[in-house]
mmCIF file of C-alpha atoms in Angstrom:
data_model
loop_
_atom_site.group_PDB
_atom_site.id
_atom_site.type_symbol
_atom_site.label_atom_id
_atom_site.label_comp_id
_atom_site.label_asym_id
_atom_site.label_seq_id
_atom_site.Cartn_x
_atom_site.Cartn_y
_atom_site.Cartn_z
ATOM 1 C CA PHE A 1 -64.688 122.342 72.038
ATOM 2 C CA GLY A 2 -63.368 122.402 75.586
ATOM 3 C CA GLU A 3 -64.747 123.162 79.062
ATOM 4 C CA ASP A 4 -66.252 126.169 80.788
ATOM 5 C CA GLU A 5 -65.588 125.966 84.532
ATOM 6 C CA LEU A 6 -68.658 128.069 85.395
ATOM 7 C CA ASN A 7 -71.073 129.150 82.709
ATOM 8 C CA PRO A 8 -72.984 132.274 83.849
ATOM 9 C CA LEU A 9 -76.342 131.150 82.405
ATOM 10 C CA ALA A 10 -76.172 127.437 83.164
ATOM 11 C CA GLY A 11 -74.704 128.154 86.615
ATOM 12 C CA ARG A 12 -72.461 125.094 86.388
ATOM 13 C CA LYS A 13 -69.470 123.571 84.643
ATOM 14 C CA THR A 14 -70.229 122.786 81.017
ATOM 15 C CA ARG A 15 -68.585 120.843 78.208
ATOM 16 C CA ILE A 16 -68.301 122.958 75.050
ATOM 17 C CA ASP A 17 -69.369 121.350 71.780
ATOM 18 C CA ALA A 18 -70.151 124.142 69.305
ATOM 19 C CA TYR A 19 -69.431 124.929 65.676
ATOM 20 C CA MET A 20 -69.736 127.550 62.955
ATOM 21 C CA ALA A 21 -69.786 127.595 59.154
ATOM 22 C CA ALA A 22 -69.738 130.411 56.607
ATOM 23 C CA LEU A 23 -69.842 130.503 52.822
ATOM 24 C CA GLU A 24 -69.844 133.393 50.341
ATOM 25 C CA LEU A 25 -70.335 133.212 46.571
ATOM 26 C CA SER A 26 -69.836 136.197 44.274
ATOM 27 C CA TYR A 27 -70.068 137.085 40.607
ATOM 28 C CA ASP A 28 -68.448 140.121 38.985
ATOM 29 C CA ARG A 29 -70.058 141.879 36.041
ATOM 30 C CA ASP A 30 -68.420 145.092 34.849
ATOM 31 C CA ARG A 31 -68.128 147.318 37.933
ATOM 32 C CA ILE A 32 -70.674 145.415 40.031
ATOM 33 C CA ARG A 33 -70.093 142.433 42.293
ATOM 34 C CA PHE A 34 -73.171 140.376 43.166
ATOM 35 C CA ARG A 35 -72.875 138.374 46.375
ATOM 36 C CA THR A 36 -74.792 135.770 48.311
ATOM 37 C CA SER A 37 -73.651 134.197 51.544
ATOM 38 C CA GLY A 38 -74.739 132.014 54.401
ATOM 39 C CA PHE A 39 -73.653 131.853 58.026
ATOM 40 C CA TYR A 40 -74.437 129.294 60.709
ATOM 41 C CA ALA A 41 -73.518 129.351 64.398
ATOM 42 C CA SER A 42 -74.827 126.440 66.450
ATOM 43 C CA GLY A 43 -77.222 127.116 69.324
ATOM 44 C CA ASP A 44 -77.748 125.360 72.651
ATOM 45 C CA PRO A 45 -81.024 123.399 72.818
ATOM 46 C CA ASP A 46 -80.903 122.691 76.586
ATOM 47 C CA ILE A 47 -79.462 124.995 79.245
ATOM 48 C CA ASN A 48 -79.518 122.241 81.888
ATOM 49 C CA ASP A 49 -77.785 119.296 80.178
ATOM 50 C CA GLY A 50 -74.181 120.266 80.986
ATOM 51 C CA VAL A 51 -73.244 120.578 77.306
ATOM 52 C CA ALA A 52 -72.789 124.084 75.876
ATOM 53 C CA GLN A 53 -73.560 123.907 72.154
ATOM 54 C CA GLY A 54 -73.824 127.622 71.364
ATOM 55 C CA PHE A 55 -70.939 128.953 69.266
ATOM 56 C CA ASP A 56 -69.278 132.150 70.518
ATOM 57 C CA THR A 57 -66.345 134.312 69.493
ATOM 58 C CA ILE A 58 -63.773 136.336 71.446
ATOM 59 C CA LEU A 59 -63.212 139.649 69.619
ATOM 60 C CA ASP A 60 -64.745 139.245 66.181
ATOM 61 C CA ASN A 61 -65.239 142.023 63.645
ATOM 62 C CA PRO A 62 -66.472 140.191 60.533
ATOM 63 C CA ASN A 63 -66.359 141.761 57.094
ATOM 64 C CA PHE A 64 -69.196 139.483 56.030
ATOM 65 C CA ALA A 65 -72.875 139.832 55.106
ATOM 66 C CA GLY A 66 -72.734 143.609 55.225
ATOM 67 C CA GLY A 67 -70.138 143.922 57.993
ATOM 68 C CA GLU A 68 -70.082 147.387 59.545
ATOM 69 C CA PHE A 69 -73.046 148.531 57.410
ATOM 70 C CA SER A 70 -75.422 145.892 58.815
ATOM 71 C CA TYR A 71 -77.787 146.890 61.654
ATOM 72 C CA TRP A 72 -77.501 143.450 63.281
ATOM 73 C CA GLN A 73 -73.702 143.571 63.273
ATOM 74 C CA ARG A 74 -73.082 147.239 64.045
ATOM 75 C CA GLN A 75 -75.607 147.821 66.822
ATOM 76 C CA GLN A 76 -75.395 146.499 70.367
ATOM 77 C CA ILE A 77 -78.874 145.151 71.145
ATOM 78 C CA LYS A 78 -79.503 144.833 74.874
ATOM 79 C CA LEU A 79 -81.653 142.247 76.634
ATOM 80 C CA PHE A 80 -82.117 142.079 80.433
ATOM 81 C CA GLY A 81 -78.620 143.160 81.506
ATOM 82 C CA VAL A 82 -76.752 141.398 78.696
ATOM 83 C CA ASN A 83 -76.521 141.951 74.957
ATOM 84 C CA LEU A 84 -78.510 139.835 72.562
ATOM 85 C CA VAL A 85 -75.748 140.595 70.049
ATOM 86 C CA GLN A 86 -72.516 142.529 70.547
ATOM 87 C CA ARG A 87 -71.378 145.516 68.514
ATOM 88 C CA MET A 88 -69.389 144.349 65.465
ATOM 89 C CA SER A 89 -70.454 140.737 65.892
ATOM 90 C CA LEU A 90 -72.779 138.245 64.221
ATOM 91 C CA VAL A 91 -73.354 135.860 67.125
ATOM 92 C CA PRO A 92 -76.283 136.313 69.569
ATOM 93 C CA ASP A 93 -74.220 135.216 72.567
ATOM 94 C CA LEU A 94 -76.020 136.854 75.560
ATOM 95 C CA ARG A 95 -72.766 138.302 76.956
ATOM 96 C CA SER A 96 -72.535 141.479 79.039
ATOM 97 C CA SER A 97 -69.891 142.843 76.643
ATOM 98 C CA LYS A 98 -66.959 141.758 74.500
ATOM 99 C CA PHE A 99 -64.466 143.181 76.975
ATOM 100 C CA GLN A 100 -65.931 142.622 80.458
ATOM 101 C CA GLY A 101 -68.019 139.500 80.012
ATOM 102 C CA GLN A 102 -66.590 136.067 79.342
ATOM 103 C CA THR A 103 -67.471 134.127 76.232
ATOM 104 C CA ASN A 104 -70.828 132.394 76.614
ATOM 105 C CA PHE A 105 -71.436 129.107 74.828
ATOM 106 C CA VAL A 106 -74.997 128.769 76.129
ATOM 107 C CA ASN A 107 -76.704 130.898 73.491
ATOM 108 C CA PRO A 108 -79.387 130.589 70.780
ATOM 109 C CA GLY A 109 -77.082 130.479 67.731
ATOM 110 C CA LEU A 110 -77.838 131.945 64.314
ATOM 111 C CA TYR A 111 -78.837 131.195 60.739
ATOM 112 C CA LEU A 112 -78.142 134.019 58.262
ATOM 113 C CA LEU A 113 -78.891 134.261 54.558
ATOM 114 C CA ASN A 114 -77.420 137.268 52.730
ATOM 115 C CA PHE A 115 -77.945 138.902 49.344
ATOM 116 C CA GLY A 116 -75.629 141.800 48.545
ATOM 117 C CA MET A 117 -74.102 143.967 45.870
ATOM 118 C CA ASP A 118 -70.955 146.138 45.651
ATOM 119 C CA ALA A 119 -70.843 148.755 42.897
ATOM 120 C CA ASP A 120 -67.819 150.851 41.920
ATOM 121 C CA LEU A 121 -69.648 154.034 40.927
ATOM 122 C CA THR A 122 -66.371 155.861 40.242
ATOM 123 C CA PRO A 123 -62.719 154.984 40.935
ATOM 124 C CA LYS A 124 -63.114 156.874 44.236
ATOM 125 C CA LEU A 125 -66.655 155.939 45.278
ATOM 126 C CA LYS A 126 -68.116 152.515 46.064
ATOM 127 C CA ALA A 127 -71.701 151.677 47.060
ATOM 128 C CA ILE A 128 -72.514 148.637 49.212
ATOM 129 C CA GLY A 129 -76.002 147.196 49.665
ATOM 130 C CA ASN A 130 -77.112 144.144 51.653
ATOM 131 C CA VAL A 131 -80.238 142.293 52.740
ATOM 132 C CA ASN A 132 -79.915 139.703 55.531
ATOM 133 C CA LEU A 133 -82.539 137.237 56.703
ATOM 134 C CA LEU A 134 -81.891 136.161 60.319
ATOM 135 C CA TRP A 135 -83.104 133.204 62.400
ATOM 136 C CA PHE A 136 -82.206 131.836 65.836
ATOM 137 C CA ASP A 137 -80.939 128.261 65.632
ATOM 138 C CA GLN A 138 -82.462 127.351 69.021
ATOM 139 C CA THR A 139 -84.795 129.383 71.232
ATOM 140 C CA GLU A 140 -84.939 127.251 74.386
ATOM 141 C CA VAL A 141 -82.135 129.256 76.047
ATOM 142 C CA LEU A 142 -83.973 132.510 75.341
ATOM 143 C CA GLU A 143 -87.236 131.116 76.674
ATOM 144 C CA GLN A 144 -85.602 130.191 79.984
ATOM 145 C CA PHE A 145 -83.609 133.430 80.174
ATOM 146 C CA VAL A 146 -86.647 135.713 79.784
ATOM 147 C CA PHE A 147 -89.161 133.275 81.394
ATOM 148 C CA GLN A 148 -91.340 133.188 78.302
ATOM 149 C CA SER A 149 -92.559 130.264 76.204
ATOM 150 C CA ASP A 150 -92.939 129.805 72.464
ATOM 151 C CA ILE A 151 -90.379 132.293 71.149
ATOM 152 C CA ALA A 152 -90.261 132.045 67.355
ATOM 153 C CA ASN A 153 -87.022 131.522 65.422
ATOM 154 C CA PHE A 154 -87.275 134.313 62.835
ATOM 155 C CA ILE A 155 -85.378 137.390 64.055
ATOM 156 C CA GLY A 156 -86.129 139.649 61.116
ATOM 157 C CA THR A 157 -84.820 141.281 57.954
ATOM 158 C CA ASP A 158 -81.693 143.442 58.094
ATOM 159 C CA ILE A 159 -81.414 145.965 55.241
ATOM 160 C CA SER A 160 -78.407 148.257 54.780
ATOM 161 C CA LEU A 161 -76.972 150.664 52.238
ATOM 162 C CA GLY A 162 -73.597 152.368 52.519
ATOM 163 C CA ALA A 163 -70.810 154.060 50.623
ATOM 164 C CA GLU A 164 -67.025 154.267 50.791
ATOM 165 C CA TRP A 165 -65.216 157.314 49.382
ATOM 166 C CA ARG A 166 -61.437 157.487 48.924
ATOM 167 C CA PRO A 167 -60.771 161.022 47.612
ATOM 168 C CA LEU A 168 -57.021 160.423 47.143
ATOM 169 C CA LEU A 169 -57.414 156.971 45.573
ATOM 170 C CA SER A 170 -55.483 155.611 48.554
ATOM 171 C CA ASN A 171 -56.208 154.601 52.124
ATOM 172 C CA ASN A 172 -54.825 157.831 53.591
ATOM 173 C CA ILE A 173 -58.291 159.379 53.673
ATOM 174 C CA VAL A 174 -61.348 157.106 53.712
ATOM 175 C CA VAL A 175 -64.887 158.321 54.356
ATOM 176 C CA VAL A 176 -67.446 155.606 55.127
ATOM 177 C CA GLY A 177 -71.139 156.120 55.829
ATOM 178 C CA GLY A 178 -74.316 154.169 55.774
ATOM 179 C CA ALA A 179 -77.893 153.655 56.910
ATOM 180 C CA SER A 180 -79.557 150.439 58.017
ATOM 181 C CA CYS A 181 -82.748 149.068 59.471
ATOM 182 C CA LEU A 182 -83.975 145.906 61.158
ATOM 183 C CA VAL A 183 -87.530 144.862 60.354
ATOM 184 C CA PRO A 184 -88.456 142.697 63.375
ATOM 185 C CA GLY A 185 -89.668 139.176 62.796
ATOM 186 C CA ASP A 186 -91.798 137.039 65.100
ATOM 187 C CA GLY A 187 -88.860 135.992 67.278
ATOM 188 C CA PHE A 188 -87.646 139.548 67.886
ATOM 189 C CA GLN A 189 -91.180 140.704 68.635
ATOM 190 C CA ASP A 190 -91.687 137.815 71.071
ATOM 191 C CA LEU A 191 -88.618 138.998 73.004
ATOM 192 C CA TYR A 192 -89.269 142.750 73.062
ATOM 193 C CA ASP A 193 -93.011 143.355 72.574
ATOM 194 C CA PRO A 194 -93.907 142.509 76.197
ATOM 195 C CA LEU A 195 -91.328 145.082 77.396
ATOM 196 C CA VAL A 196 -92.156 148.151 75.337
ATOM 197 C CA GLY A 197 -95.529 147.448 73.743
ATOM 198 C CA GLU A 198 -94.960 147.031 70.023
ATOM 199 C CA VAL A 199 -91.540 146.962 68.363
ATOM 200 C CA GLY A 200 -91.476 148.756 65.036
ATOM 201 C CA THR A 201 -88.696 148.890 62.471
ATOM 202 C CA LEU A 202 -85.359 149.929 64.003
ATOM 203 C CA PHE A 203 -83.152 152.429 62.166
ATOM 204 C CA ALA A 204 -79.502 153.489 62.458
ATOM 205 C CA GLY A 205 -76.965 155.555 60.553
ATOM 206 C CA PHE A 206 -73.280 156.373 60.839
ATOM 207 C CA LEU A 207 -70.431 158.371 59.288
ATOM 208 C CA GLU A 208 -66.725 157.650 59.748
ATOM 209 C CA VAL A 209 -63.646 159.532 58.593
ATOM 210 C CA GLN A 210 -60.371 157.577 58.680
ATOM 211 C CA LEU A 211 -57.082 159.451 58.412
ATOM 212 C CA ALA A 212 -53.768 157.627 58.095
ATOM 213 C CA TYR A 213 -50.298 159.053 57.516
#
């Protein structure tokens, strides 16, 4: 809650009234942890009413619902000069960037449902798998931003698989890698199909080596 002196999308002073909720449940069986989680960030249903109801963060980096392995969280997805979602973030906040653009509370918000599993394959090697189902909370802001009507809520299905290897059984050397994809839903296709024709499944991969002494 609070006030935004000049919201870049609304073009006016707005009163902030936004909220977020997250819940994760897990069950351990032998060397496997089964997880399910839900995330909700409120969206703004009306860009012109002077009330900004879209939840936004400052510099988030959530270890939640797949974290760095997730396509939706790891990739920076651009949309008409802003980002639909920032790198290492869950919230579709329509900001130019985490560092140069101010927080934006006029955004579509998010529903997320996660199913995941962590498996300790060996004392040194862990596998992490996740499936996320993603929906916009509100689409009215998107419809006005891209001048398009009837944008659906379902963003798509985010599937990821990764591994973490600690060869010294410590955090001095950590190798992390993974692959992910986003299978576009109706809402994502409504946003991007008119721009590039037909949006197929999006893929990404990464490999990190962390050294600490």
